[in-house]
Amino acid sequence: MDKLVIKGKTPLKGEVTINGAKNAAVAILPAALLIDGITTIENLPNISDVKLLCEIIENLGAKITWISNNAITIDSRNISCTQAPIELTRKFRASYYLIGALLGRCGEVQVGMPGGCKLGARPIDQHIKGFEALGAKVEVGQGIIKATREKLIGTNIYMDIVSVGATINIMLASVLAEGTTIIDNPAKEPHIVDVANFLNALGADVRGAGTDVIKINGVQKLEGNITYSVVPDQIEAGTFMLAAVASHGDIIIRNCITKHLECITAKILEIGAHAEELDGDTIHVWCNKRPTKANIKTLPYPGFPTDLQPQMGVVLSMANGTSIINESIWESRFQYTDELNKMGAKITSQGKTAIFEGVSTLYGAPVSATDLRAGAALIIAGICADGITEIHNLEHIDRGYENIEEKFRKLGANITRVKEDDPNNHLVDLPE
Ligand code: UD1
C-alpha cells in the first residue's frame, strides 16, 4: 500500500494538461460493445477504473489493445460471454453500463451489484425502470443483477430523479431498440453528451443530449471502425482550478472545455479569486488574497457539481468568514470534513449541510481518503497546510486521476508517493 506525503504551504504555479473524462470513458468502453467491430478510443484516462473495465470487457470476449498510454482499440466482434465477473463488477459503479450495452447487443446480461464511492444509498431503480419500460426483464438478488429481453421497443421514459447513470444506461439500451425512445428529465452532464456523440459516431440516432429531452430513434445496426476522442474531464479541470485558488497560486489549465467550467468559474470570481478563459480549451486561474466566504448548493449540470464539492470545501475551510455547503445529490458526502478538521479546519456537518467557519491556516496531519474526490480535496489541503500531511487509502484517488502527484509536482508541490512501510517515508526532499 502507498501513501502520499506532502510538505505544504506551496502556491501552485505553472501549466497542467487535463486528461479525458473518467465518467465519459467508463460509459464509452461498454458502449463499444454494442457493435460487431473495432473502435479506437483516444484521450482515454489511464486510471484504475478504466483498467478494471478493460479487464472485465476482455473477460466477455472482446480484445483490448493499448496503442499508447491514452488510447486503445476494442475489438468486440467476438462477445462470447454475457456474465461479467461478479467480483470485478462489484468494485466500481460504472459496471452497470454493461447492462444497457449487453441488453442491446446480446439480449442478456449478468453483473454484480455495482460498487463505487460510498456517498450514501446509490439505488438503481431508475435504470431498472428504464430497462423494463423498454421491454426487458430485470431480476435483482443476492448481489447480482440479471437482465434479459426478447426485444426492446422504444417508449417514453420519465426520470423521477435526474440520474447520470440511468440516463446513459437507457441511451445504451435503446439505440438498437425498435422505434423511438424519449427520455424526459434526463441528466445533462458533459459526459452524457459525449456518450451520445460516441453512439452517433457509431451510426446511432440520438438527439437532444444535453437538453431536457433526449430522443433516440432505434437503428438496426451500428458500425465500427471509428476513432473517438473522449471529452476532457470537467472534474479534473475543476480540481486544478480550485487547487490554484486554495493555494493562492497561478495555474494555466489546458485541454479543458471552458463552457463546462462556468459554474466553477462563477464561484471563483464570487469569492474574489480570478479565472480568465484564454481560449475555448484553456483557462487561467489565480488568487492573490484570502478568498471570501460563499454558499454552495450542489446540483445536476449546469449547477455546481457534487464531484467538486469536497475540493471547494477545502477552499471555503480557509476563506474569510463562514460558508455553508448544501449537498443535494448524495447523503454522505461530508466524510472528508472530519479529515479536514484533523488539519485544523472548523467544519460542522449534519446530514446534507455543512458549515465552514474559515480558518487562516490548515496544519499538516495524517488523514485518509474516504472516497475519490475527498482524496483530491485532501491533496489540495495538504499542499496549502503548514507542515507535513500524509494521505492514506490512495486506491480511491487512483480510480479517477491519472498521475495526480506528478501533475501537482510539476506545479511546484512537494508531494511524494511512498510505501506505507518505508522507514524513511516521512522524509521529504524540499525542492528549492
Ligand atoms: C455519477 C458519477 C458520480 C457523480 C454523480 C452525480 C459516474 C461513474 N459517476 O454517478 O461521480 O457524483 O453522477 O453527478 O458517472 N438515484 C436514484 N435512483 C437511480 C439512480 C440514481 O435514486 O436509479 C439518485 C442517487 O441516489 C443520487 C442521484 O440520483 O442521489 C444522482 O445519482 P446519479 O446521477 O445516478 O449518479 P451516478 O450515475 O451513480
CSV table of C-alpha atoms and ligand atoms in Angstrom, one decimal:
chain,number,residue,atom,x,y,z
A,1,MET,CA,0.0,0.0,0.0
A,2,ASP,CA,1.2,3.5,-0.8
A,3,LYS,CA,0.6,6.8,0.8
A,4,LEU,CA,1.2,10.4,-0.2
A,5,VAL,CA,3.5,12.6,1.8
A,6,ILE,CA,3.1,16.4,1.2
A,7,LYS,CA,5.1,19.2,2.6
A,8,GLY,CA,2.7,22.2,2.4
A,9,LYS,CA,2.4,25.9,2.1
A,10,THR,CA,3.2,25.9,-1.6
A,11,PRO,CA,1.4,28.3,-4.0
A,12,LEU,CA,0.9,26.2,-7.2
A,13,LYS,CA,2.3,27.8,-10.3
A,14,GLY,CA,2.6,26.7,-13.9
A,15,GLU,CA,0.6,24.7,-16.5
A,16,VAL,CA,-1.3,21.5,-16.3
A,17,THR,CA,-3.0,19.4,-19.1
A,18,ILE,CA,-6.3,17.7,-18.4
A,19,ASN,CA,-7.0,14.1,-19.3
A,20,GLY,CA,-10.1,12.6,-20.8
A,21,ALA,CA,-13.1,12.4,-18.6
A,22,LYS,CA,-13.4,9.4,-16.3
A,23,ASN,CA,-17.1,9.4,-16.2
A,24,ALA,CA,-17.4,9.5,-20.0
A,25,ALA,CA,-14.7,6.9,-20.6
A,26,VAL,CA,-16.3,4.4,-18.3
A,27,ALA,CA,-19.5,4.6,-20.3
A,28,ILE,CA,-17.9,4.7,-23.7
A,29,LEU,CA,-16.0,1.5,-23.2
A,30,PRO,CA,-19.2,-0.6,-22.6
A,31,ALA,CA,-20.9,1.3,-25.4
A,32,ALA,CA,-18.2,0.0,-27.7
A,33,LEU,CA,-19.6,-3.5,-27.1
A,34,LEU,CA,-22.8,-2.5,-28.9
A,35,ILE,CA,-21.0,-3.0,-32.3
A,36,ASP,CA,-19.7,-6.1,-34.0
A,37,GLY,CA,-16.4,-4.4,-35.0
A,38,ILE,CA,-13.4,-2.5,-33.9
A,39,THR,CA,-13.3,1.0,-32.3
A,40,THR,CA,-10.3,3.2,-31.3
A,41,ILE,CA,-10.7,5.3,-28.2
A,42,GLU,CA,-8.3,8.2,-27.7
A,43,ASN,CA,-7.8,10.7,-24.9
A,44,LEU,CA,-8.7,7.8,-22.5
A,45,PRO,CA,-7.6,8.5,-18.9
A,46,ASN,CA,-5.1,5.8,-17.8
A,47,ILE,CA,-6.8,5.3,-14.4
A,48,SER,CA,-7.6,2.2,-12.4
A,49,ASP,CA,-11.4,2.3,-13.1
A,50,VAL,CA,-10.6,2.2,-16.9
A,51,LYS,CA,-8.1,-0.6,-16.5
A,52,LEU,CA,-10.6,-2.6,-14.4
A,53,LEU,CA,-13.3,-2.1,-17.1
A,54,CYS,CA,-10.9,-3.2,-19.8
A,55,GLU,CA,-10.2,-6.4,-17.8
A,56,ILE,CA,-14.0,-7.1,-17.5
A,57,ILE,CA,-14.6,-6.4,-21.2
A,58,GLU,CA,-11.8,-8.8,-22.1
A,59,ASN,CA,-13.5,-11.4,-19.9
A,60,LEU,CA,-16.5,-11.1,-22.0
A,61,GLY,CA,-14.5,-12.0,-25.1
A,62,ALA,CA,-13.6,-8.6,-26.6
A,63,LYS,CA,-10.0,-7.8,-27.3
A,64,ILE,CA,-8.4,-4.7,-26.0
A,65,THR,CA,-5.1,-3.4,-27.3
A,66,TRP,CA,-3.3,-0.4,-25.7
A,67,ILE,CA,-1.8,1.5,-28.6
A,68,SER,CA,-0.4,4.3,-26.4
A,69,ASN,CA,-0.7,5.4,-22.8
A,70,ASN,CA,-4.0,7.0,-23.5
A,71,ALA,CA,-5.5,5.1,-26.5
A,72,ILE,CA,-6.9,1.6,-27.0
A,73,THR,CA,-8.6,-0.4,-29.7
A,74,ILE,CA,-11.6,-2.5,-28.7
A,75,ASP,CA,-12.4,-5.5,-31.0
A,76,SER,CA,-15.9,-6.5,-30.0
A,77,ARG,CA,-16.5,-9.0,-32.8
A,78,ASN,CA,-16.4,-12.0,-30.5
A,79,ILE,CA,-18.5,-11.4,-27.4
A,80,SER,CA,-18.5,-14.9,-26.1
A,81,CYS,CA,-20.0,-14.3,-22.6
A,82,THR,CA,-22.6,-12.1,-21.1
A,83,GLN,CA,-21.9,-12.8,-17.4
A,84,ALA,CA,-19.4,-10.2,-16.2
A,85,PRO,CA,-17.1,-11.4,-13.4
A,86,ILE,CA,-19.2,-10.6,-10.3
A,87,GLU,CA,-16.3,-9.6,-8.0
A,88,LEU,CA,-14.8,-7.3,-10.6
A,89,THR,CA,-18.1,-5.6,-11.4
A,90,ARG,CA,-18.8,-5.0,-7.7
A,91,LYS,CA,-15.6,-3.0,-7.4
A,92,PHE,CA,-16.9,0.1,-9.1
A,93,ARG,CA,-20.0,2.0,-10.2
A,94,ALA,CA,-19.8,2.1,-13.9
A,95,SER,CA,-20.0,-1.7,-14.3
A,96,TYR,CA,-23.8,-1.1,-14.6
A,97,TYR,CA,-23.3,0.3,-18.1
A,98,LEU,CA,-22.6,-3.3,-19.2
A,99,ILE,CA,-26.3,-3.9,-18.6
A,100,GLY,CA,-27.6,-1.4,-21.1
A,101,ALA,CA,-24.9,-2.2,-23.7
A,102,LEU,CA,-25.2,-6.0,-23.5
A,103,LEU,CA,-29.0,-6.0,-23.3
A,104,GLY,CA,-28.9,-4.1,-26.6
A,105,ARG,CA,-26.2,-6.2,-28.3
A,106,CYS,CA,-26.9,-9.7,-26.9
A,107,GLY,CA,-30.3,-9.7,-25.2
A,108,GLU,CA,-29.0,-11.0,-21.8
A,109,VAL,CA,-26.5,-9.8,-19.2
A,110,GLN,CA,-25.5,-10.5,-15.6
A,111,VAL,CA,-23.3,-8.3,-13.4
A,112,GLY,CA,-22.6,-7.9,-9.7
A,113,MET,CA,-24.4,-5.1,-7.9
A,114,PRO,CA,-22.2,-2.0,-8.7
A,115,GLY,CA,-19.9,-0.6,-6.0
A,116,GLY,CA,-18.1,2.8,-6.2
A,117,CYS,CA,-17.5,5.5,-3.7
A,118,LYS,CA,-19.6,5.3,-0.5
A,119,LEU,CA,-21.5,8.5,-0.9
A,120,GLY,CA,-24.8,7.3,0.6
A,121,ALA,CA,-27.5,5.0,-0.8
A,122,ARG,CA,-27.0,4.5,-4.5
A,123,PRO,CA,-30.2,2.9,-5.8
A,124,ILE,CA,-30.5,1.8,-9.4
A,125,ASP,CA,-34.3,1.9,-9.6
A,126,GLN,CA,-34.3,4.5,-12.4
A,127,HIS,CA,-32.1,2.2,-14.5
A,128,ILE,CA,-34.4,-0.8,-13.9
A,129,LYS,CA,-37.5,1.3,-14.6
A,130,GLY,CA,-36.0,2.3,-18.0
A,131,PHE,CA,-35.0,-1.2,-19.0
A,132,GLU,CA,-38.4,-2.6,-18.0
A,133,ALA,CA,-40.2,0.2,-19.9
A,134,LEU,CA,-38.2,-0.9,-23.0
A,135,GLY,CA,-39.4,-4.5,-22.5
A,136,ALA,CA,-36.6,-6.1,-20.6
A,137,LYS,CA,-37.0,-8.5,-17.7
A,138,VAL,CA,-34.7,-7.5,-14.8
A,139,GLU,CA,-34.1,-9.6,-11.7
A,140,VAL,CA,-32.0,-8.4,-8.7
A,141,GLY,CA,-31.0,-10.8,-5.9
A,142,GLN,CA,-28.0,-12.0,-3.9
A,143,GLY,CA,-25.9,-9.0,-5.1
A,144,ILE,CA,-26.4,-9.8,-8.8
A,145,ILE,CA,-28.4,-8.1,-11.5
A,146,LYS,CA,-29.7,-10.2,-14.3
A,147,ALA,CA,-31.5,-8.7,-17.4
A,148,THR,CA,-32.9,-10.4,-20.4
A,149,ARG,CA,-35.1,-9.4,-23.3
A,150,GLU,CA,-37.0,-10.8,-26.2
A,151,LYS,CA,-36.9,-7.5,-27.9
A,152,LEU,CA,-36.6,-3.9,-26.8
A,153,ILE,CA,-39.2,-1.5,-28.0
A,154,GLY,CA,-38.9,2.3,-27.8
A,155,THR,CA,-41.1,4.1,-25.4
A,156,ASN,CA,-41.5,7.3,-23.3
A,157,ILE,CA,-39.5,7.2,-20.1
A,158,TYR,CA,-39.8,9.9,-17.5
A,159,MET,CA,-36.9,10.0,-15.0
A,160,ASP,CA,-38.2,10.7,-11.5
A,161,ILE,CA,-34.7,11.7,-10.4
A,162,VAL,CA,-32.1,13.3,-12.6
A,163,SER,CA,-29.6,10.5,-12.9
A,164,VAL,CA,-26.4,10.5,-14.9
A,165,GLY,CA,-26.1,6.7,-14.8
A,166,ALA,CA,-29.7,5.9,-15.6
A,167,THR,CA,-29.8,8.4,-18.5
A,168,ILE,CA,-26.7,6.8,-20.1
A,169,ASN,CA,-27.8,3.3,-19.4
A,170,ILE,CA,-31.2,3.9,-21.1
A,171,MET,CA,-29.5,5.5,-24.1
A,172,LEU,CA,-27.2,2.4,-24.4
A,173,ALA,CA,-30.2,0.0,-24.2
A,174,SER,CA,-32.4,2.0,-26.6
A,175,VAL,CA,-30.1,2.7,-29.6
A,176,LEU,CA,-30.8,-0.7,-31.0
A,177,ALA,CA,-34.4,-0.9,-29.9
A,178,GLU,CA,-37.3,-0.9,-32.3
A,179,GLY,CA,-38.9,2.6,-32.7
A,180,THR,CA,-38.3,5.8,-30.7
A,181,THR,CA,-37.4,6.2,-27.1
A,182,ILE,CA,-37.9,9.6,-25.4
A,183,ILE,CA,-36.1,10.3,-22.1
A,184,ASP,CA,-37.8,13.1,-20.2
A,185,ASN,CA,-35.9,14.8,-17.4
A,186,PRO,CA,-32.5,13.3,-18.3
A,187,ALA,CA,-29.2,14.3,-16.8
A,188,LYS,CA,-27.3,16.9,-18.9
A,189,GLU,CA,-23.7,16.5,-17.8
A,190,PRO,CA,-20.9,16.9,-20.4
A,191,HIS,CA,-20.3,13.1,-20.3
A,192,ILE,CA,-24.0,12.5,-21.3
A,193,VAL,CA,-23.4,14.5,-24.5
A,194,ASP,CA,-20.1,12.7,-25.0
A,195,VAL,CA,-21.6,9.3,-24.9
A,196,ALA,CA,-24.4,10.4,-27.2
A,197,ASN,CA,-21.7,11.7,-29.6
A,198,PHE,CA,-19.9,8.4,-29.5
A,199,LEU,CA,-23.1,6.5,-30.2
A,200,ASN,CA,-23.9,8.7,-33.1
A,201,ALA,CA,-20.4,8.3,-34.5
A,202,LEU,CA,-21.2,4.5,-34.5
A,203,GLY,CA,-24.4,5.2,-36.5
A,204,ALA,CA,-27.0,5.7,-33.7
A,205,ASP,CA,-29.6,8.4,-33.9
A,206,VAL,CA,-29.6,10.1,-30.5
A,207,ARG,CA,-30.9,13.7,-30.4
A,208,GLY,CA,-31.1,16.3,-27.7
A,209,ALA,CA,-28.4,15.0,-25.3
A,210,GLY,CA,-27.6,18.0,-23.0
A,211,THR,CA,-31.2,19.3,-23.1
A,212,ASP,CA,-34.3,18.5,-21.2
A,213,VAL,CA,-35.5,15.7,-23.6
A,214,ILE,CA,-33.4,13.1,-25.3
A,215,LYS,CA,-34.9,11.3,-28.4
A,216,ILE,CA,-33.4,8.1,-29.6
A,217,ASN,CA,-34.6,6.7,-32.9
A,218,GLY,CA,-33.6,3.0,-32.8
A,219,VAL,CA,-31.4,1.7,-35.7
A,220,GLN,CA,-30.9,-1.9,-36.8
A,221,LYS,CA,-27.2,-2.0,-36.7
A,222,LEU,CA,-24.2,0.1,-35.5
A,223,GLU,CA,-20.9,0.2,-37.4
A,224,GLY,CA,-17.4,0.1,-36.0
A,225,ASN,CA,-14.0,1.3,-37.4
A,226,ILE,CA,-14.3,4.7,-35.9
A,227,THR,CA,-11.8,6.7,-33.8
A,228,TYR,CA,-13.2,8.7,-31.0
A,229,SER,CA,-11.6,11.1,-28.6
A,230,VAL,CA,-13.0,11.3,-25.0
A,231,VAL,CA,-14.1,14.7,-23.8
A,232,PRO,CA,-11.8,16.5,-21.4
A,233,ASP,CA,-12.6,15.9,-17.7
A,234,GLN,CA,-14.6,18.7,-16.2
A,235,ILE,CA,-14.0,17.4,-12.7
A,236,GLU,CA,-10.2,17.1,-13.1
A,237,ALA,CA,-10.1,20.6,-14.6
A,238,GLY,CA,-12.2,21.9,-11.7
A,239,THR,CA,-9.9,20.2,-9.2
A,240,PHE,CA,-6.9,22.1,-10.5
A,241,MET,CA,-8.9,25.4,-10.7
A,242,LEU,CA,-9.8,25.0,-7.0
A,243,ALA,CA,-6.2,24.0,-6.1
A,244,ALA,CA,-5.0,27.2,-7.7
A,245,VAL,CA,-7.4,29.2,-5.6
A,246,ALA,CA,-6.8,27.3,-2.3
A,247,SER,CA,-3.0,27.6,-2.6
A,248,HIS,CA,-3.1,31.2,-3.7
A,249,GLY,CA,-1.4,30.0,-6.9
A,250,ASP,CA,-1.5,30.8,-10.6
A,251,ILE,CA,-2.2,28.0,-13.0
A,252,ILE,CA,-3.0,27.7,-16.7
A,253,ILE,CA,-5.2,24.7,-17.3
A,254,ARG,CA,-5.0,23.2,-20.8
A,255,ASN,CA,-7.2,20.7,-22.7
A,256,CYS,CA,-10.4,21.6,-20.9
A,257,ILE,CA,-13.7,22.8,-22.2
A,258,THR,CA,-14.2,26.2,-20.6
A,259,LYS,CA,-18.0,26.1,-21.2
A,260,HIS,CA,-18.2,23.1,-18.9
A,261,LEU,CA,-16.4,25.0,-16.2
A,262,GLU,CA,-18.7,28.1,-16.0
A,263,CYS,CA,-20.4,27.0,-12.7
A,264,ILE,CA,-16.9,26.8,-11.1
A,265,THR,CA,-15.6,30.0,-12.7
A,266,ALA,CA,-18.6,31.9,-11.3
A,267,LYS,CA,-17.9,30.8,-7.8
A,268,ILE,CA,-14.2,31.5,-8.1
A,269,LEU,CA,-15.0,35.1,-9.1
A,270,GLU,CA,-17.6,35.4,-6.4
A,271,ILE,CA,-15.0,34.6,-3.7
A,272,GLY,CA,-12.6,37.2,-5.0
A,273,ALA,CA,-10.2,35.0,-7.0
A,274,HIS,CA,-9.6,35.2,-10.7
A,275,ALA,CA,-10.4,33.0,-13.7
A,276,GLU,CA,-9.9,34.0,-17.3
A,277,GLU,CA,-10.7,32.0,-20.4
A,278,LEU,CA,-7.7,32.2,-22.7
A,279,ASP,CA,-9.4,30.3,-25.5
A,280,GLY,CA,-12.1,27.6,-25.7
A,281,ASP,CA,-9.8,25.0,-24.2
A,282,THR,CA,-7.6,26.9,-21.8
A,283,ILE,CA,-8.4,28.7,-18.6
A,284,HIS,CA,-6.1,30.7,-16.4
A,285,VAL,CA,-6.9,30.7,-12.6
A,286,TRP,CA,-5.1,32.7,-10.0
A,287,CYS,CA,-5.6,34.0,-6.5
A,288,ASN,CA,-3.6,36.6,-4.6
A,289,LYS,CA,-5.6,37.2,-1.4
A,290,ARG,CA,-7.6,35.1,1.0
A,291,PRO,CA,-10.9,34.2,-0.6
A,292,THR,CA,-14.2,35.4,1.0
A,293,LYS,CA,-17.0,33.1,2.2
A,294,ALA,CA,-19.6,31.8,-0.1
A,295,ASN,CA,-22.6,29.5,0.0
A,296,ILE,CA,-22.8,26.5,-2.4
A,297,LYS,CA,-25.5,24.1,-3.3
A,298,THR,CA,-24.6,21.1,-5.5
A,299,LEU,CA,-26.9,20.4,-8.4
A,300,PRO,CA,-27.1,18.4,-11.6
A,301,TYR,CA,-25.3,20.1,-14.5
A,302,PRO,CA,-25.2,23.0,-15.2
A,303,GLY,CA,-25.2,23.5,-11.5
A,304,PHE,CA,-22.2,23.2,-9.2
A,305,PRO,CA,-21.0,19.6,-9.4
A,306,THR,CA,-21.2,17.4,-6.4
A,307,ASP,CA,-17.9,15.9,-7.5
A,308,LEU,CA,-16.2,19.2,-6.8
A,309,GLN,CA,-17.9,19.8,-3.5
A,310,PRO,CA,-15.0,18.5,-1.3
A,311,GLN,CA,-12.4,20.5,-3.3
A,312,MET,CA,-14.5,23.6,-2.9
A,313,GLY,CA,-14.9,22.7,0.8
A,314,VAL,CA,-11.1,23.0,1.2
A,315,VAL,CA,-11.2,26.5,-0.3
A,316,LEU,CA,-14.0,27.6,2.0
A,317,SER,CA,-12.4,26.0,5.1
A,318,MET,CA,-9.7,28.7,4.7
A,319,ALA,CA,-12.0,31.5,3.5
A,320,ASN,CA,-12.6,34.8,5.3
A,321,GLY,CA,-16.0,34.2,7.0
A,322,THR,CA,-18.5,31.4,7.5
A,323,SER,CA,-19.7,29.5,4.4
A,324,ILE,CA,-22.5,26.9,4.0
A,325,ILE,CA,-22.5,24.0,1.6
A,326,ASN,CA,-25.7,22.2,0.9
A,327,GLU,CA,-25.1,18.8,-0.8
A,328,SER,CA,-28.2,18.0,-2.7
A,329,ILE,CA,-27.1,14.8,-4.6
A,330,TRP,CA,-25.5,12.5,-2.0
A,331,GLU,CA,-26.4,11.8,1.6
A,332,SER,CA,-22.9,11.1,2.9
A,333,ARG,CA,-20.5,13.4,1.1
A,334,PHE,CA,-19.1,15.2,4.1
A,335,GLN,CA,-16.9,12.4,5.5
A,336,TYR,CA,-13.9,14.4,4.3
A,337,THR,CA,-14.7,17.2,6.7
A,338,ASP,CA,-13.7,15.0,9.7
A,339,GLU,CA,-10.3,14.6,8.0
A,340,LEU,CA,-10.0,18.4,7.3
A,341,ASN,CA,-10.9,19.1,10.9
A,342,LYS,CA,-7.8,17.0,11.9
A,343,MET,CA,-5.9,19.6,9.9
A,344,GLY,CA,-7.3,22.5,11.9
A,345,ALA,CA,-10.4,23.2,9.9
A,346,LYS,CA,-13.6,24.2,11.7
A,347,ILE,CA,-16.4,22.4,9.9
A,348,THR,CA,-19.6,21.1,11.4
A,349,SER,CA,-21.8,18.9,9.3
A,350,GLN,CA,-25.2,17.4,9.8
A,351,GLY,CA,-26.9,15.4,7.1
A,352,LYS,CA,-26.6,17.2,3.8
A,353,THR,CA,-25.4,20.6,5.2
A,354,ALA,CA,-22.0,21.7,6.4
A,355,ILE,CA,-20.9,24.9,8.0
A,356,PHE,CA,-17.4,26.1,7.3
A,357,GLU,CA,-16.0,28.6,9.7
A,358,GLY,CA,-13.0,29.8,7.8
A,359,VAL,CA,-9.6,29.5,9.5
A,360,SER,CA,-6.5,31.3,8.3
A,361,THR,CA,-4.2,28.2,8.2
A,362,LEU,CA,-4.5,24.4,8.0
A,363,TYR,CA,-1.9,22.2,9.6
A,364,GLY,CA,-0.4,19.0,8.2
A,365,ALA,CA,-1.7,15.8,9.7
A,366,PRO,CA,-2.2,12.1,8.9
A,367,VAL,CA,-5.5,11.8,7.0
A,368,SER,CA,-7.4,9.2,5.0
A,369,ALA,CA,-9.0,9.5,1.6
A,370,THR,CA,-12.6,8.4,2.3
A,371,ASP,CA,-13.5,8.5,-1.4
A,372,LEU,CA,-12.2,9.6,-4.8
A,373,ARG,CA,-13.0,13.3,-4.7
A,374,ALA,CA,-12.4,13.5,-0.9
A,375,GLY,CA,-8.9,12.2,-1.7
A,376,ALA,CA,-8.3,15.0,-4.3
A,377,ALA,CA,-9.5,17.5,-1.7
A,378,LEU,CA,-7.1,16.3,0.9
A,379,ILE,CA,-4.2,16.6,-1.5
A,380,ILE,CA,-5.2,20.3,-2.1
A,381,ALA,CA,-5.4,20.7,1.7
A,382,GLY,CA,-2.0,19.2,2.2
A,383,ILE,CA,-0.5,21.5,-0.4
A,384,CYS,CA,-1.9,24.5,1.5
A,385,ALA,CA,-1.2,23.3,5.0
A,386,ASP,CA,1.6,24.3,7.3
A,387,GLY,CA,3.8,21.2,7.9
A,388,ILE,CA,3.6,17.6,6.6
A,389,THR,CA,0.4,15.8,5.6
A,390,GLU,CA,0.2,12.1,5.0
A,391,ILE,CA,-2.7,10.8,2.9
A,392,HIS,CA,-3.7,7.1,3.2
A,393,ASN,CA,-6.1,5.0,1.2
A,394,LEU,CA,-4.8,6.2,-2.2
A,395,GLU,CA,-6.7,3.5,-4.1
A,396,HIS,CA,-9.7,5.8,-4.1
A,397,ILE,CA,-7.7,8.6,-5.7
A,398,ASP,CA,-6.1,6.3,-8.3
A,399,ARG,CA,-9.5,5.3,-9.5
A,400,GLY,CA,-10.1,8.6,-11.1
A,401,TYR,CA,-7.0,10.8,-11.5
A,402,GLU,CA,-4.1,9.9,-13.8
A,403,ASN,CA,-0.6,10.8,-12.4
A,404,ILE,CA,-2.1,13.2,-9.9
A,405,GLU,CA,1.0,13.6,-7.8
A,406,GLU,CA,3.2,14.1,-10.9
A,407,LYS,CA,0.9,16.8,-12.1
A,408,PHE,CA,0.9,18.6,-8.7
A,409,ARG,CA,4.7,18.2,-8.5
A,410,LYS,CA,5.1,19.9,-11.9
A,411,LEU,CA,3.1,22.8,-10.4
A,412,GLY,CA,5.6,23.1,-7.6
A,413,ALA,CA,4.0,20.9,-4.9
A,414,ASN,CA,6.3,19.0,-2.6
A,415,ILE,CA,4.5,15.7,-2.9
A,416,THR,CA,5.8,12.1,-2.9
A,417,ARG,CA,4.3,8.7,-3.1
A,418,VAL,CA,5.9,6.2,-0.7
A,419,LYS,CA,5.3,2.7,0.6
A,420,GLU,CA,3.4,2.7,3.8
A,421,ASP,CA,6.2,0.5,5.4
A,422,ASP,CA,9.2,2.6,4.1
A,423,PRO,CA,11.1,3.7,7.3
A,424,ASN,CA,12.2,6.9,5.5
A,425,ASN,CA,8.7,7.7,4.3
A,426,HIS,CA,8.3,10.8,6.5
A,427,LEU,CA,11.3,12.4,4.9
A,428,VAL,CA,10.5,14.7,2.0
A,429,ASP,CA,13.1,16.5,-0.1
A,430,LEU,CA,12.2,20.1,-0.5
A,431,PRO,CA,12.8,21.5,-4.0
A,432,GLU,CA,14.4,24.9,-3.7
B,1,UD1,C1,-22.4,9.7,-11.5
B,1,UD1,C2,-21.0,9.9,-11.3
B,1,UD1,C3,-20.6,10.4,-9.9
B,1,UD1,C4,-21.4,11.7,-9.7
B,1,UD1,C5,-22.9,11.5,-9.9
B,1,UD1,C6,-23.7,12.8,-9.8
B,1,UD1,C7,-20.2,8.1,-12.8
B,1,UD1,C8,-19.5,6.8,-12.9
B,1,UD1,N1,-20.3,8.6,-11.5
B,1,UD1,O1,-22.8,8.8,-10.5
B,1,UD1,O2,-19.2,10.7,-9.9
B,1,UD1,O3,-21.2,12.1,-8.3
B,1,UD1,O4,-23.1,11.0,-11.3
B,1,UD1,O5,-23.1,13.8,-10.7
B,1,UD1,O6,-20.5,8.8,-13.8
B,1,UD1,N2,-30.6,7.9,-8.0
B,1,UD1,C9,-31.7,7.1,-7.7
B,1,UD1,N3,-32.1,6.1,-8.4
B,1,UD1,C10,-31.3,5.7,-9.5
B,1,UD1,C11,-30.1,6.4,-9.8
B,1,UD1,C12,-29.8,7.5,-9.0
B,1,UD1,O7,-32.4,7.5,-6.7
B,1,UD1,O8,-31.7,4.7,-10.2
B,1,UD1,C13,-30.2,9.0,-7.2
B,1,UD1,C14,-28.9,8.8,-6.4
B,1,UD1,O9,-29.0,8.2,-5.2
B,1,UD1,C15,-28.4,10.2,-6.3
B,1,UD1,C16,-28.9,10.9,-7.6
B,1,UD1,O10,-29.9,10.1,-8.0
B,1,UD1,O11,-29.0,10.9,-5.2
B,1,UD1,C17,-27.9,11.1,-8.7
B,1,UD1,O12,-27.3,9.9,-9.0
B,1,UD1,P1,-26.7,9.6,-10.4
B,1,UD1,O13,-26.7,10.8,-11.2
B,1,UD1,O14,-27.3,8.4,-10.9
B,1,UD1,O15,-25.2,9.2,-10.0
B,1,UD1,P2,-24.3,8.1,-10.6
B,1,UD1,O16,-24.6,7.9,-12.1
B,1,UD1,O17,-24.2,6.9,-9.7
